[in-house]
Coordinates of C-alpha atoms and ligand atoms in Angstrom, one line a residue:
X1 CA 47.0 77.9 145.0
X2 CA 46.5 80.1 148.0
X3 CA 46.9 83.3 146.0
X4 CA 44.6 81.9 143.3
X5 CA 41.9 81.1 145.9
X6 CA 42.2 84.5 147.4
X7 CA 42.0 86.2 144.0
X8 CA 39.1 84.0 143.0
X9 CA 37.2 84.5 146.3
X10 CA 37.8 88.3 145.9
X11 CA 36.5 88.3 142.4
X12 CA 33.5 86.1 143.2
X13 CA 32.6 88.5 146.1
X14 CA 33.0 91.5 143.9
X15 CA 30.7 90.0 141.2
X16 CA 28.3 89.1 143.9
X17 CA 28.1 92.6 145.3
X18 CA 27.8 94.0 141.7
X19 CA 25.0 91.6 141.0
X20 CA 23.1 92.6 144.2
X21 CA 23.5 96.2 143.3
X22 CA 22.3 95.7 139.8
X23 CA 19.3 93.8 140.9
X24 CA 18.5 96.5 143.5
X25 CA 18.8 99.2 140.9
X26 CA 16.6 97.4 138.4
X27 CA 14.1 96.4 141.1
X28 CA 13.8 100.0 142.3
X29 CA 13.5 101.4 138.7
X30 CA 10.7 98.8 138.0
X31 CA 9.0 99.5 141.3
X32 CA 8.9 103.2 140.8
X33 CA 7.8 102.8 137.2
X34 CA 5.0 100.5 138.3
X35 CA 4.0 102.9 141.1
X36 CA 4.0 105.9 138.8
X37 CA 1.9 104.3 136.2
X38 CA -0.5 102.1 138.2
X39 CA -4.1 103.1 138.5
X40 CA -5.3 101.4 141.7
X41 CA -8.6 99.8 140.9
X42 CA -9.8 100.3 144.4
X43 CA -13.0 102.2 144.9
X44 CA -15.1 102.1 141.7
X45 CA -16.4 105.4 140.5
X46 CA -14.3 107.7 142.6
X47 CA -12.7 110.3 140.4
X48 CA -9.1 111.5 140.8
X49 CA -8.6 115.1 141.7
X50 CA -5.7 117.2 140.5
X51 CA -5.6 115.9 136.9
X52 CA -6.6 119.3 135.3
X53 CA -9.3 117.7 133.2
X54 CA -6.8 115.2 131.7
X55 CA -4.1 117.8 131.0
X56 CA -2.0 116.5 133.8
X57 CA -0.8 112.9 134.2
X58 CA -1.4 110.9 137.4
X59 CA 2.4 110.9 138.0
X60 CA 2.5 114.7 137.7
X61 CA -0.5 115.0 140.0
X62 CA 1.2 112.8 142.6
X63 CA 4.3 115.0 142.5
X64 CA 2.1 118.2 142.7
X65 CA 0.5 116.9 145.9
X66 CA 3.7 117.9 147.8
X67 CA 3.0 121.6 147.3
X68 CA -0.7 121.7 146.2
X69 CA -2.5 119.1 148.4
X70 CA -4.9 121.7 149.9
X71 CA -6.0 122.9 146.5
X72 CA -6.4 119.4 145.2
X73 CA -8.5 118.5 148.3
X74 CA -10.8 121.5 147.8
X75 CA -11.1 120.9 144.0
X76 CA -12.1 117.2 144.6
X77 CA -14.6 118.2 147.4
X78 CA -16.2 120.9 145.1
X79 CA -16.4 118.8 141.9
X80 CA -17.8 115.8 143.7
X81 CA -20.1 117.9 145.9
X82 CA -18.6 116.3 149.0
X83 CA -18.6 112.8 147.5
X84 CA -15.9 110.1 147.1
X85 CA -12.7 111.1 145.3
X86 CA -9.0 110.1 145.3
X87 CA -6.3 112.6 146.0
X88 CA -3.1 111.3 144.3
X89 CA 0.0 111.4 146.4
X90 CA 3.6 110.1 146.0
X91 CA 3.3 107.5 148.8
X92 CA -0.3 106.5 148.2
X93 CA -3.6 107.8 146.7
X94 CA -6.0 108.7 149.5
X95 CA -9.7 108.1 149.2
X96 CA -11.8 111.0 150.6
X97 CA -15.1 109.9 152.1
X98 CA -18.3 111.9 152.4
X99 CA -19.1 113.2 155.9
X100 CA -22.5 111.4 155.8
X101 CA -20.6 108.2 156.6
X102 CA -18.6 109.5 159.5
X103 CA -20.9 108.5 162.2
X104 CA -20.8 104.9 161.3
X105 CA -17.0 105.0 160.7
X106 CA -16.0 106.9 163.8
X107 CA -15.8 103.9 166.1
X108 CA -14.8 101.3 163.5
X109 CA -12.4 98.8 165.1
X110 CA -8.7 99.4 164.6
X111 CA -8.2 96.0 162.9
X112 CA -10.5 97.3 160.2
X113 CA -9.9 101.1 160.0
X114 CA -6.4 101.5 161.3
X115 CA -5.6 105.0 162.7
X116 CA -2.0 104.2 163.6
X117 CA -1.4 102.5 160.3
X118 CA -1.7 105.8 158.6
X119 CA 0.9 107.3 160.9
X120 CA 3.2 104.3 160.5
X121 CA 3.0 104.6 156.8
X122 CA 3.6 108.4 156.7
X123 CA 6.5 108.2 159.2
X124 CA 8.0 104.9 158.2
X125 CA 7.2 103.8 161.7
X126 CA 8.7 100.3 161.3
X127 CA 12.1 102.1 161.6
X128 CA 11.3 105.5 163.2
X129 CA 9.0 103.9 165.8
X130 CA 6.2 106.5 165.0
X131 CA 2.8 104.8 165.4
X132 CA 4.3 101.6 166.7
X133 CA 3.1 100.4 170.1
X134 CA 1.2 103.7 170.7
X135 CA -1.3 102.0 172.9
X136 CA -0.7 103.6 176.3
X137 CA -0.6 107.4 176.0
X138 CA -4.0 107.9 174.2
X139 CA -5.7 106.1 177.0
X140 CA -3.8 107.9 179.8
X141 CA -4.3 111.4 178.2
X142 CA -8.1 110.7 177.8
X143 CA -8.8 109.0 181.1
X144 CA -6.2 110.5 183.5
X145 CA -4.8 113.8 182.1
X146 CA -8.2 115.2 181.1
X147 CA -9.9 114.7 184.4
X148 CA -6.8 116.0 186.2
X149 CA -6.6 119.3 184.3
X150 CA -7.8 121.5 187.2
X151 CA -4.7 120.3 189.1
X152 CA -2.3 120.4 186.2
X153 CA -3.2 123.8 184.8
X154 CA -1.7 126.0 187.6
X155 CA 1.7 124.3 187.1
X156 CA 1.4 125.0 183.4
X157 CA 0.5 128.6 183.9
X158 CA 3.5 129.0 186.2
X159 CA 5.8 127.4 183.6
X160 CA 4.5 129.6 180.8
X161 CA 5.5 132.7 182.8
X162 CA 9.0 131.2 183.5
X163 CA 9.5 130.1 179.9
X164 CA 8.4 133.5 178.6
X165 CA 10.9 135.2 180.8
X166 CA 13.6 132.9 179.5
X167 CA 12.7 133.1 175.9
X168 CA 11.4 136.6 175.3
X169 CA 14.0 139.4 175.5
X170 CA 13.3 142.4 177.7
X171 CA 11.6 144.3 174.8
X172 CA 11.9 147.7 176.5
X173 CA 11.7 149.1 173.0
X174 CA 10.3 147.5 169.9
X175 CA 12.3 144.2 169.4
X176 CA 12.1 141.8 166.5
X177 CA 11.3 138.3 167.6
X178 CA 11.0 135.1 165.4
X179 CA 7.5 134.2 166.5
X180 CA 7.5 130.5 165.7
X181 CA 10.7 129.7 167.5
X182 CA 9.6 131.9 170.5
X183 CA 6.2 130.3 171.0
X184 CA 7.5 126.8 170.3
X185 CA 10.0 127.1 173.1
X186 CA 7.4 128.3 175.5
X187 CA 5.0 125.5 174.6
X188 CA 7.9 122.9 174.8
X189 CA 8.7 124.1 178.3
X190 CA 5.0 124.3 179.4
X191 CA 4.4 120.8 177.9
X192 CA 7.5 119.5 179.6
X193 CA 6.0 120.6 183.0
X194 CA 2.8 118.7 182.2
X195 CA 4.7 115.6 181.1
X196 CA 7.4 115.3 183.8
X197 CA 7.3 118.3 186.2
X198 CA 10.2 120.7 186.6
X199 CA 12.8 117.9 186.2
X200 CA 11.9 117.9 182.5
X201 CA 10.7 121.4 181.9
X202 CA 13.9 123.0 183.2
X203 CA 16.2 120.6 181.5
X204 CA 17.5 122.2 178.3
X205 CA 18.8 118.9 176.8
X206 CA 15.4 117.4 177.3
X207 CA 13.7 120.4 175.7
X208 CA 15.9 120.2 172.7
X209 CA 15.1 116.5 172.3
X210 CA 11.4 117.0 172.8
X211 CA 11.5 119.5 170.0
X212 CA 13.9 117.8 167.7
X213 CA 12.4 114.2 167.8
X214 CA 9.5 115.3 165.6
X215 CA 11.8 116.7 162.9
X216 CA 14.2 113.8 163.1
X217 CA 11.5 111.2 162.6
X218 CA 10.0 113.2 159.7
X219 CA 13.4 113.7 157.9
X220 CA 14.3 110.1 158.6
X221 CA 11.0 108.9 157.0
X222 CA 11.6 111.1 153.9
X223 CA 15.1 109.6 153.5
X224 CA 13.9 106.1 154.0
X225 CA 11.2 106.6 151.4
X226 CA 13.9 107.2 148.8
X227 CA 14.9 103.5 149.2
X228 CA 12.9 100.6 147.9
X229 CA 10.9 99.2 150.8
X230 CA 12.8 95.9 150.9
X231 CA 16.1 97.7 151.4
X232 CA 14.9 99.8 154.3
X233 CA 15.7 97.3 157.1
X234 CA 19.4 97.7 156.0
X235 CA 19.3 101.3 154.9
X236 CA 18.1 102.5 158.3
X237 CA 21.5 101.8 159.8
X238 CA 23.3 104.1 157.3
X239 CA 20.9 107.1 157.4
X240 CA 22.1 110.0 159.5
X241 CA 18.6 111.1 160.4
X242 CA 17.9 107.6 161.8
X243 CA 20.9 108.1 164.1
X244 CA 19.2 111.3 165.3
X245 CA 16.0 109.4 166.0
X246 CA 17.9 106.8 168.1
X247 CA 19.8 109.5 169.9
X248 CA 16.6 111.2 171.0
X249 CA 15.1 108.0 172.3
X250 CA 18.3 107.5 174.3
X251 CA 18.1 111.0 175.7
X252 CA 14.4 110.4 176.8
X253 CA 15.5 107.2 178.6
X254 CA 18.4 109.0 180.3
X255 CA 16.3 111.7 181.8
X256 CA 12.9 110.0 182.3
X257 CA 14.1 106.7 183.9
X258 CA 15.5 108.4 187.0
X259 CA 12.2 110.3 187.4
X260 CA 10.3 107.0 187.2
X261 CA 12.7 105.4 189.7
X262 CA 11.9 108.2 192.2
X263 CA 8.2 107.8 191.6
X264 CA 8.6 104.1 192.4
X265 CA 10.1 105.0 195.8
X266 CA 7.0 107.0 196.8
X267 CA 4.9 105.4 199.5
X268 CA 1.1 105.2 199.6
X269 CA 1.0 108.2 201.9
X270 CA 3.4 110.5 199.9
X271 CA 1.8 113.3 197.9
X272 CA 2.0 112.4 194.3
X273 CA 3.1 114.8 191.5
X274 CA 0.4 115.9 189.2
X275 CA 2.1 115.2 185.9
X276 CA 1.7 112.7 183.0
X277 CA 4.7 110.6 184.0
X278 CA 3.0 109.9 187.3
X279 CA -0.2 109.0 185.4
X280 CA 1.7 106.8 183.0
X281 CA 3.4 105.1 185.9
X282 CA 0.2 104.4 187.7
X283 CA -1.9 103.7 184.6
X284 CA 0.5 101.2 182.9
X285 CA -0.1 97.5 183.2
X286 CA 2.0 94.4 182.4
X287 CA 4.7 94.9 179.8
X288 CA 3.8 98.6 179.6
X289 CA 5.4 99.2 183.0
X290 CA 8.8 98.7 181.4
X291 CA 10.7 101.9 182.1
X292 CA 12.2 102.1 178.6
X293 CA 8.8 102.0 177.2
X294 CA 7.4 104.6 179.7
X295 CA 10.4 106.9 178.9
X296 CA 9.7 106.5 175.2
X297 CA 6.0 107.3 175.8
X298 CA 7.0 110.6 177.4
X299 CA 8.8 111.5 174.2
X300 CA 5.8 110.4 172.1
X301 CA 3.5 112.7 174.0
X302 CA 6.0 115.6 173.2
X303 CA 5.7 114.5 169.6
X304 CA 1.9 114.8 169.8
X305 CA 1.8 117.9 171.9
X306 CA 4.5 120.5 171.0
X307 CA 4.7 121.5 167.4
X308 CA 1.0 120.9 167.0
X309 CA 0.0 123.3 169.8
X310 CA 2.8 125.8 169.1
X311 CA 1.6 126.5 165.6
X312 CA -1.6 127.9 167.0
X313 CA -0.2 130.9 169.0
X314 CA 2.1 131.6 166.0
X315 CA -0.9 131.7 163.6
X316 CA -2.8 133.8 166.2
X317 CA -0.1 136.4 166.5
X318 CA 0.2 136.7 162.7
X319 CA -3.6 137.0 162.5
X320 CA -3.6 139.7 165.2
X321 CA -0.8 141.7 163.6
X322 CA -2.9 141.7 160.4
X323 CA -6.1 142.6 162.2
X324 CA -5.0 144.7 165.2
X325 CA -8.6 145.8 165.9
X326 CA -9.1 142.4 167.7
X327 CA -6.3 143.0 170.2
X328 CA -8.1 145.3 172.6
X329 CA -11.3 143.2 172.9
X330 CA -9.3 140.1 173.5
X331 CA -7.0 141.8 176.0
X332 CA -10.0 143.3 177.9
X333 CA -11.7 139.9 178.0
X334 CA -8.5 138.4 179.6
X335 CA -8.3 141.3 182.1
X336 CA -12.0 141.0 183.0
X337 CA -11.7 137.2 183.7
X338 CA -8.6 137.6 185.7
X339 CA -10.1 140.5 187.7
X340 CA -13.1 138.4 188.6
X341 CA -11.5 135.0 189.2
X342 CA -8.0 136.1 190.3
X343 CA -6.1 133.4 188.4
X344 CA -6.6 131.0 185.5
X345 CA -8.5 127.8 186.3
X346 CA -10.3 125.5 184.0
X347 CA -13.5 127.4 184.7
X348 CA -12.1 130.8 184.2
X349 CA -10.4 129.8 180.9
X350 CA -13.7 128.6 179.7
X351 CA -15.0 132.1 180.1
X352 CA -12.6 133.4 177.4
X353 CA -15.3 133.2 174.7
X354 CA -13.8 135.8 172.4
X355 CA -10.4 134.3 172.5
X356 CA -11.9 130.8 171.9
X357 CA -13.8 132.1 168.9
X358 CA -10.7 133.9 167.5
X359 CA -8.7 130.7 167.9
X360 CA -11.3 128.6 166.1
X361 CA -11.5 131.1 163.2
X362 CA -7.7 131.2 163.0
X363 CA -7.6 127.4 162.9
X364 CA -10.4 127.3 160.2
X365 CA -8.2 129.4 158.0
X366 CA -4.8 128.0 159.1
X367 CA -5.2 124.4 160.2
X368 CA -2.5 122.1 161.3
X369 CA -3.3 119.6 158.5
X370 CA -5.6 119.7 155.5
X371 CA -7.0 116.2 156.0
X372 CA -7.9 114.3 159.1
X373 CA -9.4 111.0 160.0
X374 CA -6.6 109.2 158.1
X375 CA -7.2 105.4 158.4
X376 CA -5.8 102.5 156.5
X377 CA -8.4 99.8 155.8
X378 CA -7.3 96.3 156.6
X379 CA -10.8 94.9 155.7
X380 CA -13.6 95.9 153.3
X381 CA -15.9 98.5 154.9
X382 CA -19.6 97.9 154.2
X383 CA -21.6 101.1 154.7
X384 CA -25.3 101.4 155.7
X385 CA -26.4 101.9 152.1
X386 CA -24.5 98.9 150.8
X387 CA -21.5 100.9 149.6
X388 CA -18.3 98.8 150.0
X389 CA -14.9 100.5 150.4
X390 CA -12.4 97.8 149.6
X391 CA -9.5 97.0 151.9
X392 CA -6.1 98.4 151.0
X393 CA -7.5 102.0 150.7
X394 CA -6.1 104.8 152.8
X395 CA -9.1 106.9 153.6
X396 CA -9.5 110.4 155.1
X397 CA -11.8 113.4 155.3
X398 CA -10.9 116.8 153.6
X399 CA -11.3 118.7 156.9
X400 CA -10.0 122.0 155.6
X401 CA -12.3 121.9 152.5
X402 CA -15.3 121.2 154.8
X403 CA -14.3 124.0 157.2
X404 CA -14.4 126.4 154.2
X405 CA -17.6 125.1 152.6
X406 CA -19.9 128.1 152.1
X407 CA -23.0 126.0 152.9
X408 CA -21.5 125.2 156.3
X409 CA -19.7 128.5 157.1
X410 CA -21.2 131.7 155.9
X411 CA -18.9 133.8 153.8
X412 CA -15.8 131.6 154.4
X413 CA -13.5 134.0 152.5
X414 CA -13.9 136.5 155.3
X415 CA -11.8 136.2 158.5
X416 CA -14.4 136.9 161.1
X417 CA -12.7 136.4 164.5
X418 CA -15.8 136.6 166.6
X419 CA -18.2 134.5 164.4
X420 CA -18.1 131.6 166.8
X421 CA -19.0 133.5 170.0
X422 CA -22.2 131.9 171.3
X423 CA -25.0 134.5 171.4
X424 CA -26.7 135.3 174.7
X425 CA -30.1 134.4 173.6
X426 CA -29.9 131.3 171.4
X427 CA -33.2 130.6 169.8
X428 CA -34.7 127.3 171.0
X429 CA -33.5 124.4 168.9
X430 CA -30.6 126.4 167.4
X431 CA -27.4 124.7 168.4
X432 CA -24.6 126.8 169.9
X433 CA -21.8 127.5 167.5
X434 CA -18.9 125.0 167.8
X435 CA -16.1 125.9 170.2
X436 CA -12.4 125.5 169.5
X437 CA -12.4 122.0 170.8
X438 CA -15.7 120.8 169.3
X439 CA -15.5 117.7 167.1
X440 CA -18.4 116.7 164.8
X441 CA -18.7 115.8 161.1
X442 CA -18.4 119.5 160.2
X443 CA -15.6 120.4 162.6
X444 CA -12.8 118.0 161.9
X445 CA -9.6 119.8 162.7
X446 CA -9.1 117.4 165.7
X447 CA -10.2 114.4 163.8
X448 CA -13.4 112.5 164.8
X449 CA -14.6 109.5 166.7
X450 CA -12.7 107.4 169.1
X451 CA -9.3 108.6 167.9
X452 CA -10.2 112.3 167.9
X453 CA -7.4 114.3 169.6
X454 CA -7.7 113.5 173.3
X455 CA -5.1 116.3 174.1
X456 CA -7.2 119.0 172.6
X457 CA -8.6 120.2 176.0
X458 CA -5.1 120.6 177.4
X459 CA -3.9 122.2 174.1
X460 CA -6.8 124.7 174.2
X461 CA -6.1 125.7 177.8
X462 CA -2.4 125.9 177.3
X463 CA -2.7 128.1 174.2
X464 CA -5.2 130.4 175.9
X465 CA -2.7 130.9 178.8
X466 CA 0.1 131.6 176.4
X467 CA -2.0 134.1 174.5
X468 CA -3.2 135.7 177.7
X469 CA 0.4 136.2 178.8
X470 CA 1.4 137.8 175.5
X471 CA -1.7 140.0 175.3
X472 CA -1.3 141.3 178.8
X473 CA 2.4 141.9 178.7
X474 CA 3.3 142.9 175.2
X475 CA 2.2 145.1 172.3
X476 CA 3.2 143.5 169.0
X477 CA 3.1 144.5 165.3
X478 CA 4.6 143.5 162.0
X479 CA 8.0 144.8 161.1
X480 CA 7.9 148.0 158.9
X481 CA 6.9 147.2 155.3
X482 CA 4.6 144.2 156.1
X483 CA 0.9 144.7 156.1
X484 CA -0.4 141.4 154.9
X485 CA -0.4 138.3 157.1
X486 CA 2.5 136.1 156.0
X487 CA 1.6 133.1 153.9
X488 CA 1.7 129.7 155.6
X489 CA 4.1 127.0 154.5
X490 CA 2.3 123.9 153.2
X491 CA 3.9 120.6 152.5
X492 CA 1.7 117.7 151.5
X493 CA -1.1 117.5 154.2
X494 CA 0.8 119.8 156.6
X495 CA 0.4 123.5 157.0
X496 CA 2.8 125.5 159.2
X497 CA 3.3 129.2 160.1
X498 CA 6.4 130.6 158.4
X499 CA 9.3 130.3 160.9
X500 CA 11.3 133.0 159.2
X501 CA 8.8 135.8 160.1
X502 CA 9.8 138.2 162.9
X503 CA 7.3 140.4 164.7
X504 CA 8.1 143.5 166.8
X505 CA 7.3 143.1 170.5
X506 CA 7.3 145.9 173.1
X507 CA 6.7 145.3 176.8
X508 CA 3.6 146.8 178.2
X509 CA 3.1 148.1 181.8
X510 CA 2.1 145.6 184.4
X511 CA -1.3 144.6 183.2
X512 CA -0.6 141.0 183.8
X513 CA 0.0 141.5 187.5
X514 CA -2.2 144.4 188.2
X515 CA -5.4 142.8 187.1
X516 CA -4.9 139.6 189.2
X517 CA -7.2 139.6 192.2
X518 CA -5.3 140.5 195.3
X519 CA -2.2 141.6 193.5
X520 CA -0.7 144.8 194.9
Ligands
LIG1 C1 -3.4 122.4 168.5 C2 -2.8 121.3 168.9 C3 -3.2 119.9 168.4 C4 -3.8 119.5 167.2 C5 -4.3 120.4 166.1 C6 -4.0 118.1 167.3 C7 -4.5 117.3 166.2 C8 -4.7 116.0 166.3 C9 -5.3 115.2 165.3 C10 -5.8 115.7 163.9 C11 -5.4 113.9 165.7 C12 -5.9 112.7 164.9 C13 -7.4 112.4 165.1 C14 -8.1 111.6 164.1 O1 -7.5 111.3 163.0 O2 -9.2 111.2 164.3 C15 -4.8 113.9 167.0 C16 -4.7 112.7 167.8 C17 -4.1 112.7 169.0 N1 -3.6 113.8 169.7 FE1 -3.6 115.7 169.1 N2 -3.5 117.6 168.4 C18 -3.0 118.7 169.2 C19 -2.5 118.7 170.4 C20 -2.3 117.5 171.2 C21 -1.8 117.5 172.6 C22 -1.4 118.8 173.4 C23 -1.8 116.2 173.0 C24 -1.4 115.6 174.3 C25 -1.5 116.3 175.5 C26 -2.3 115.4 171.9 C27 -2.5 114.1 171.9 C28 -3.1 113.3 170.9 C29 -3.3 111.9 171.0 C30 -3.0 111.0 172.2 C31 -4.0 111.5 169.8 C32 -4.4 110.1 169.5 C33 -5.8 109.8 170.1 C34 -6.2 108.4 169.9 O3 -5.5 107.6 169.2 O4 -7.2 108.0 170.6 N3 -2.6 116.3 170.8 N4 -4.4 115.1 167.4

C-alpha cells in the first residue's frame, strides 16, 4: 500500500509538472504568436514606419527595431512631416507625437501620462526595481542639488583630478587608452563624490556597483522578457542577472547606511557635508526616511548619472580626434577662463561657450537616446484640437529626427562644432541659440516638461570640467590607420560610443596648473 501510494503520488506529481510545463509552453507560443500578428487598433490614422512600403511584415519591422530604430524614427518623421506615426518594437509599438502638442503634454499628470511607467516597462521594473518608487531623487536633484551646485562643484573638480590620476596612465609617450572605460571611471568617481563624498568616491567596491547596476538591470530585463509575463514572478529567482541586481542593492546598503548613520549623529551646529546623501537625508519625509530606501536612492542616482554623462566626453574625444582643428580653440578658451577666474566655478564654467557649443553639436549627432518624452498613457488624452490619443499607448517624441530636421537646423549633415555659440550682437527679437542644457520642443535630448532631466546642469558642468582637464593636460589622436570617427553602437533607442576604441594620449606640459590664477 505504502509503496503504491508513494509511486502513485510520484506519478501524479510528475504528470502535474508536465501538465504545467505543457500549458506554459502552449501559452507562451500563443502569446508570442498573438503579439507578433496583432495590429493594435490604438490611434486611428497613424501609419506604421519601417514596413518598406509593405515589403516588410510588422513582425519583421518589430525585430528590425533592435538595430534600426534611429532610421525608422527618421523615416516616420519625414514621411508624416512630423506627424503621428507608430514605430514598431518587440516590446510595444510606440506612437510618436508631433511637437505642436508638447506644450500641452509637458505637464500632464503622471496618473495620465506616466513617465516612470515607460521605464518600468523597458527595465521590467517590477523585478529589477527600475522606475519603482522613484519619487524622492528627482525632487531632491531639482530642488536641493541644483541650487547647491556652486558649493558642490569644487569637490567634483577635485575628484576629477584625483580620478584622472588614478585612471589615466602616465602617458609620457603616446599611449593607447580605451576611451569609454577611462571616462566612465572618471565620471563614476566624480559622481560618487557628489552623491556621498569621499566615503563613496574612494571606495572601489562602491564604484564597481555604481557602474555595474545599470548593466545588471538592463541584462536582467532582457532575460526576464524572454519569459511570458505571468511566469516572471517565479523566473526572477532563477535568473543570474537578477542575482546581480540584488547584490548591487545590498552593496549600496552596506556602504551608504553607515554614512547615513553618521549624518544622523550630526548636531544642528555641525558643518554639514555638501553632497546628495545629505540632501536626501534632510529632504526625505515619512517612509522615505528609511535608510534602506535612501541607500537604494543613492544607487538610483548613479544609474541616472554615470553612463549617461560618461558617454558625452567619449563622443567628444572621438569627435575631436576626427576634427583636430577644434582642439586649440577649445583649449585656449579653457586657459583664458582659468587665467581670468583662477578656478572653475558655476560662473566660470558658464563662460565656456565654445565648449558648450561643441558639446551640443556632438550631442545632436550622437545623442544618448533617439527618442525622449517616453510616457505610458493610463487615460485617454484629449488635445486642444479635439484629437484623442487613446489610453494604452506608449508615446514619445523622435528627438534625434527633430534635432536633424533641416528646417530646424541648417545643413544638419555637416558637423559644425561652433554653430551654437551665441553671437555678440543678436538682432532684436532673434532668440539666442540653444545651449547644451536648453530644453524646448526643438531641443529634446533631455526630454521636456516636468520630467525633463533635472541632473542636466550638474552633468553639463561635470563634463566641462572633465574635458577641460583632458584638453589642458593631454594631446590625443586616433591610433595609426584610423581617420574617420568610429561609428556609434545603437541598440533599440539607445546609442553609445564604441567601448572597444582606443585613442592615443600623450601628457602635455603643465598647462593645467600654469594657467590657474596664483599658481607658481
Ligand atoms: C548627459 C547626461 C544625461 C542625459 C543625456 C540625461 C537624459 C535624461 C533624459 C532623456 C531624461 C528623461 C526626460 C523626459 O523623458 O522628459 C532624464 C531624466 C532624469 N535625469 Fe537625466 N540625463 C543625464 C544625466 C543626469 C544626471 C547627471 C542626473 C543626476 C545628477 C540625472 C538625473 C535625472 C533625473 C532625476 C531624471 C528624472 C526627472 C524627473 O522625473 O522629474 N540625469 N535624463
